[in-house]
């Protein structure tokens, strides 16, 4: 393993405490978005340890190792606009923020990790000026070509100064599914302090630790996701920089996420009822108790055991099983459960970038979804289980013809 690409975390990212306790180890994992060409299959593959720990000081859950962001994010393959569920979600988000915070042509919306510009497009259409920031060069080009001004960079205090100089202060800064990717949160908070107007709002969405733990969503743990947030540790983080959370919404995307609203403490907003309720819920379900996290870890081992047992039985009885979808999380599941071409024939995905390539670590070839129609496998292992309803609809014909679907999370189930 190349040492320069990975570093061990020395202290908690949120409180800087050193009381970190490991509760889950998923073994050595490749970078989940690093799909391979046929040529690369015979070359050594980078793998990095994937261990999760709990901060005994502030309750934060985070990875023990950080893989270099330059290695992971400069050619990112997750494209927002390829999922119908996400398109609808982004449209709702944009329209609700425009209404709630009275955004118009005199305000500025900045999105951190703006991907291909899918979310910002909805603001722009409504006449609100926008700026996207994303380090993935391939996506920056797609966004700019579509008329969404996007800078190819990581969000930081330094970058914020440039934003203010060129565009003025932002009324709203948004980050969806990006906050967990950031190692240096202090620098982001300093950046917010620079770029956000006095009564500006930081809106962040991320998969919620409570859903992760309750839903045994271990496959959402990967190197790109350095942090697994709940409310209490975040309050700690924001208060260090003169910010505070004033509202929270639970949202159904990515297996259960939350959207938090953060403003300057001096704006003195009244915290919402839902914020207080969710903080109480976190305490009541034992989210800050190491025993809860250890129970989660043992549930993860059960999924591996059950899924392998099922796939081995299917192979023995001559059934053909393919993977449906090749999302990042699927690569965690496949690698952790040691599912390679002896148990799964191939995987399919509708993102053209991935087609013809091979899954990292497990080396399954990625085909377009149409392959299923011609090939008629007996079973499909559903890897993007967070889009289960959307996909089950799409697979109506497959199921009518007798095809079965294996859902691996939160428990192995055949439907
Ligand atoms: Zn901490």
PDB file of N, CA, C and O in Angstrom, residues 88-125:
ATOM      1  N   UNK A  88     -35.824  14.840  -8.681  1.00  0.00           N
ATOM      2  CA  UNK A  88     -37.011  15.351  -7.984  1.00  0.00           C
ATOM      3  C   UNK A  88     -36.627  15.946  -6.643  1.00  0.00           C
ATOM      4  O   UNK A  88     -37.118  17.015  -6.257  1.00  0.00           O
ATOM      5  N   UNK A  89     -35.715  15.273  -5.956  1.00  0.00           N
ATOM      6  CA  UNK A  89     -35.261  15.738  -4.656  1.00  0.00           C
ATOM      7  C   UNK A  89     -34.596  17.117  -4.765  1.00  0.00           C
ATOM      8  O   UNK A  89     -34.851  18.020  -3.977  1.00  0.00           O
ATOM      9  N   UNK A  90     -33.743  17.274  -5.771  1.00  0.00           N
ATOM     10  CA  UNK A  90     -33.027  18.540  -5.943  1.00  0.00           C
ATOM     11  C   UNK A  90     -33.976  19.676  -6.324  1.00  0.00           C
ATOM     12  O   UNK A  90     -33.814  20.810  -5.878  1.00  0.00           O
ATOM     13  N   UNK A  91     -34.958  19.354  -7.151  1.00  0.00           N
ATOM     14  CA  UNK A  91     -35.917  20.380  -7.536  1.00  0.00           C
ATOM     15  C   UNK A  91     -36.685  20.885  -6.309  1.00  0.00           C
ATOM     16  O   UNK A  91     -36.810  22.096  -6.092  1.00  0.00           O
ATOM     17  N   UNK A  92     -37.144  19.948  -5.486  1.00  0.00           N
ATOM     18  CA  UNK A  92     -37.860  20.326  -4.256  1.00  0.00           C
ATOM     19  C   UNK A  92     -36.980  21.175  -3.344  1.00  0.00           C
ATOM     20  O   UNK A  92     -37.432  22.165  -2.767  1.00  0.00           O
ATOM     21  N   UNK A  93     -35.715  20.751  -3.210  1.00  0.00           N
ATOM     22  CA  UNK A  93     -34.797  21.485  -2.340  1.00  0.00           C
ATOM     23  C   UNK A  93     -34.635  22.923  -2.829  1.00  0.00           C
ATOM     24  O   UNK A  93     -34.768  23.874  -2.054  1.00  0.00           O
ATOM     25  N   UNK A  94     -34.373  23.094  -4.124  1.00  0.00           N
ATOM     26  CA  UNK A  94     -34.158  24.434  -4.669  1.00  0.00           C
ATOM     27  C   UNK A  94     -35.399  25.305  -4.464  1.00  0.00           C
ATOM     28  O   UNK A  94     -35.303  26.430  -3.961  1.00  0.00           O
ATOM     29  N   UNK A  95     -36.555  24.779  -4.812  1.00  0.00           N
ATOM     30  CA  UNK A  95     -37.778  25.586  -4.715  1.00  0.00           C
ATOM     31  C   UNK A  95     -38.092  25.949  -3.265  1.00  0.00           C
ATOM     32  O   UNK A  95     -38.496  27.077  -2.974  1.00  0.00           O
ATOM     33  N   UNK A  96     -37.855  25.017  -2.334  1.00  0.00           N
ATOM     34  CA  UNK A  96     -38.164  25.318  -0.934  1.00  0.00           C
ATOM     35  C   UNK A  96     -37.196  26.362  -0.365  1.00  0.00           C
ATOM     36  O   UNK A  96     -37.588  27.221   0.415  1.00  0.00           O
ATOM     37  N   UNK A  97     -35.930  26.315  -0.779  1.00  0.00           N
ATOM     38  CA  UNK A  97     -34.976  27.317  -0.280  1.00  0.00           C
ATOM     39  C   UNK A  97     -35.270  28.696  -0.863  1.00  0.00           C
ATOM     40  O   UNK A  97     -35.161  29.714  -0.174  1.00  0.00           O
ATOM     41  N   UNK A  98     -35.654  28.743  -2.134  1.00  0.00           N
ATOM     42  CA  UNK A  98     -35.986  30.024  -2.773  1.00  0.00           C
ATOM     43  C   UNK A  98     -37.126  30.699  -2.010  1.00  0.00           C
ATOM     44  O   UNK A  98     -37.089  31.891  -1.712  1.00  0.00           O
ATOM     45  N   UNK A  99     -38.127  29.891  -1.651  1.00  0.00           N
ATOM     46  CA  UNK A  99     -39.301  30.417  -0.954  1.00  0.00           C
ATOM     47  C   UNK A  99     -38.956  30.824   0.483  1.00  0.00           C
ATOM     48  O   UNK A  99     -39.220  31.943   0.907  1.00  0.00           O
ATOM     49  N   UNK A 100     -38.337  29.908   1.213  1.00  0.00           N
ATOM     50  CA  UNK A 100     -38.094  30.142   2.641  1.00  0.00           C
ATOM     51  C   UNK A 100     -37.155  31.326   2.885  1.00  0.00           C
ATOM     52  O   UNK A 100     -37.347  32.103   3.808  1.00  0.00           O
ATOM     53  N   UNK A 101     -36.106  31.449   2.071  1.00  0.00           N
ATOM     54  CA  UNK A 101     -35.102  32.492   2.313  1.00  0.00           C
ATOM     55  C   UNK A 101     -35.199  33.644   1.302  1.00  0.00           C
ATOM     56  O   UNK A 101     -34.266  34.429   1.152  1.00  0.00           O
ATOM     57  N   UNK A 102     -36.331  33.686   0.589  1.00  0.00           N
ATOM     58  CA  UNK A 102     -36.635  34.781  -0.342  1.00  0.00           C
ATOM     59  C   UNK A 102     -35.467  35.080  -1.287  1.00  0.00           C
ATOM     60  O   UNK A 102     -34.974  36.202  -1.353  1.00  0.00           O
ATOM     61  N   UNK A 103     -35.029  34.067  -1.982  1.00  0.00           N
ATOM     62  CA  UNK A 103     -33.895  34.233  -2.902  1.00  0.00           C
ATOM     63  C   UNK A 103     -34.384  34.835  -4.215  1.00  0.00           C
ATOM     64  O   UNK A 103     -35.447  34.482  -4.705  1.00  0.00           O
ATOM     65  N   UNK A 104     -33.602  35.772  -4.756  1.00  0.00           N
ATOM     66  CA  UNK A 104     -33.960  36.387  -6.037  1.00  0.00           C
ATOM     67  C   UNK A 104     -32.696  36.770  -6.805  1.00  0.00           C
ATOM     68  O   UNK A 104     -31.604  36.315  -6.464  1.00  0.00           O
ATOM     69  N   UNK A 105     -32.841  37.644  -7.799  1.00  0.00           N
ATOM     70  CA  UNK A 105     -31.706  37.954  -8.675  1.00  0.00           C
ATOM     71  C   UNK A 105     -30.608  38.752  -7.962  1.00  0.00           C
ATOM     72  O   UNK A 105     -29.510  38.912  -8.483  1.00  0.00           O
ATOM     73  N   UNK A 106     -30.890  39.258  -6.751  1.00  0.00           N
ATOM     74  CA  UNK A 106     -29.875  40.009  -5.996  1.00  0.00           C
ATOM     75  C   UNK A 106     -29.121  39.134  -4.995  1.00  0.00           C
ATOM     76  O   UNK A 106     -28.280  39.632  -4.241  1.00  0.00           O
ATOM     77  N   UNK A 107     -29.472  37.872  -4.924  1.00  0.00           N
ATOM     78  CA  UNK A 107     -28.810  36.994  -3.954  1.00  0.00           C
ATOM     79  C   UNK A 107     -27.871  36.038  -4.695  1.00  0.00           C
ATOM     80  O   UNK A 107     -27.895  35.965  -5.921  1.00  0.00           O
ATOM     81  N   UNK A 108     -27.065  35.344  -3.935  1.00  0.00           N
ATOM     82  CA  UNK A 108     -26.148  34.380  -4.561  1.00  0.00           C
ATOM     83  C   UNK A 108     -26.246  33.049  -3.830  1.00  0.00           C
ATOM     84  O   UNK A 108     -26.230  32.993  -2.601  1.00  0.00           O
ATOM     85  N   UNK A 109     -26.350  31.983  -4.621  1.00  0.00           N
ATOM     86  CA  UNK A 109     -26.324  30.627  -4.056  1.00  0.00           C
ATOM     87  C   UNK A 109     -25.017  29.961  -4.493  1.00  0.00           C
ATOM     88  O   UNK A 109     -24.695  29.926  -5.680  1.00  0.00           O
ATOM     89  N   UNK A 110     -24.256  29.472  -3.526  1.00  0.00           N
ATOM     90  CA  UNK A 110     -23.010  28.758  -3.823  1.00  0.00           C
ATOM     91  C   UNK A 110     -23.196  27.304  -3.416  1.00  0.00           C
ATOM     92  O   UNK A 110     -23.719  27.020  -2.345  1.00  0.00           O
ATOM     93  N   UNK A 111     -22.817  26.400  -4.283  1.00  0.00           N
ATOM     94  CA  UNK A 111     -22.902  24.989  -3.913  1.00  0.00           C
ATOM     95  C   UNK A 111     -21.507  24.377  -3.851  1.00  0.00           C
ATOM     96  O   UNK A 111     -20.719  24.465  -4.787  1.00  0.00           O
ATOM     97  N   UNK A 112     -21.240  23.752  -2.729  1.00  0.00           N
ATOM     98  CA  UNK A 112     -19.960  23.069  -2.529  1.00  0.00           C
ATOM     99  C   UNK A 112     -20.132  21.616  -2.951  1.00  0.00           C
ATOM    100  O   UNK A 112     -21.042  20.939  -2.481  1.00  0.00           O
ATOM    101  N   UNK A 113     -19.282  21.148  -3.868  1.00  0.00           N
ATOM    102  CA  UNK A 113     -19.449  19.784  -4.388  1.00  0.00           C
ATOM    103  C   UNK A 113     -20.658  19.743  -5.299  1.00  0.00           C
ATOM    104  O   UNK A 113     -21.571  18.953  -5.127  1.00  0.00           O
ATOM    105  N   UNK A 114     -20.656  20.632  -6.305  1.00  0.00           N
ATOM    106  CA  UNK A 114     -21.858  20.856  -7.111  1.00  0.00           C
ATOM    107  C   UNK A 114     -22.056  19.811  -8.207  1.00  0.00           C
ATOM    108  O   UNK A 114     -23.019  19.891  -8.970  1.00  0.00           O
ATOM    109  N   UNK A 115     -21.138  18.840  -8.289  1.00  0.00           N
ATOM    110  CA  UNK A 115     -21.291  17.730  -9.231  1.00  0.00           C
ATOM    111  C   UNK A 115     -21.511  18.268 -10.646  1.00  0.00           C
ATOM    112  O   UNK A 115     -20.801  19.172 -11.061  1.00  0.00           O
ATOM    113  N   UNK A 116     -22.493  17.757 -11.381  1.00  0.00           N
ATOM    114  CA  UNK A 116     -22.678  18.224 -12.764  1.00  0.00           C
ATOM    115  C   UNK A 116     -23.614  19.434 -12.871  1.00  0.00           C
ATOM    116  O   UNK A 116     -24.056  19.777 -13.959  1.00  0.00           O
ATOM    117  N   UNK A 117     -23.910  20.068 -11.733  1.00  0.00           N
ATOM    118  CA  UNK A 117     -24.723  21.284 -11.768  1.00  0.00           C
ATOM    119  C   UNK A 117     -26.226  21.023 -11.696  1.00  0.00           C
ATOM    120  O   UNK A 117     -27.031  21.942 -11.858  1.00  0.00           O
ATOM    121  N   UNK A 118     -26.608  19.785 -11.422  1.00  0.00           N
ATOM    122  CA  UNK A 118     -28.020  19.399 -11.412  1.00  0.00           C
ATOM    123  C   UNK A 118     -28.860  20.266 -10.470  1.00  0.00           C
ATOM    124  O   UNK A 118     -29.919  20.761 -10.851  1.00  0.00           O
ATOM    125  N   UNK A 119     -28.394  20.458  -9.234  1.00  0.00           N
ATOM    126  CA  UNK A 119     -29.164  21.250  -8.264  1.00  0.00           C
ATOM    127  C   UNK A 119     -29.181  22.735  -8.651  1.00  0.00           C
ATOM    128  O   UNK A 119     -30.225  23.383  -8.642  1.00  0.00           O
ATOM    129  N   UNK A 120     -28.007  23.264  -9.004  1.00  0.00           N
ATOM    130  CA  UNK A 120     -27.919  24.704  -9.296  1.00  0.00           C
ATOM    131  C   UNK A 120     -28.780  25.113 -10.483  1.00  0.00           C
ATOM    132  O   UNK A 120     -29.277  26.234 -10.554  1.00  0.00           O
ATOM    133  N   UNK A 121     -28.969  24.188 -11.406  1.00  0.00           N
ATOM    134  CA  UNK A 121     -29.784  24.481 -12.585  1.00  0.00           C
ATOM    135  C   UNK A 121     -31.192  24.949 -12.177  1.00  0.00           C
ATOM    136  O   UNK A 121     -31.757  25.849 -12.785  1.00  0.00           O
ATOM    137  N   UNK A 122     -31.736  24.349 -11.121  1.00  0.00           N
ATOM    138  CA  UNK A 122     -33.088  24.728 -10.675  1.00  0.00           C
ATOM    139  C   UNK A 122     -33.120  26.158 -10.119  1.00  0.00           C
ATOM    140  O   UNK A 122     -34.099  26.869 -10.273  1.00  0.00           O
ATOM    141  N   UNK A 123     -32.039  26.592  -9.461  1.00  0.00           N
ATOM    142  CA  UNK A 123     -31.963  27.980  -8.979  1.00  0.00           C
ATOM    143  C   UNK A 123     -31.826  28.923 -10.171  1.00  0.00           C
ATOM    144  O   UNK A 123     -32.471  29.959 -10.249  1.00  0.00           O
ATOM    145  N   UNK A 124     -30.936  28.550 -11.085  1.00  0.00           N
ATOM    146  CA  UNK A 124     -30.674  29.421 -12.235  1.00  0.00           C
ATOM    147  C   UNK A 124     -31.947  29.637 -13.053  1.00  0.00           C
ATOM    148  O   UNK A 124     -32.233  30.767 -13.467  1.00  0.00           O
ATOM    149  N   UNK A 125     -32.684  28.574 -13.255  1.00  0.00           N
ATOM    150  CA  UNK A 125     -33.940  28.671 -13.996  1.00  0.00           C
ATOM    151  C   UNK A 125     -34.900  29.651 -13.318  1.00  0.00           C
ATOM    152  O   UNK A 125     -35.663  30.353 -13.988  1.00  0.00           O
TER     153      UNK A 125
END
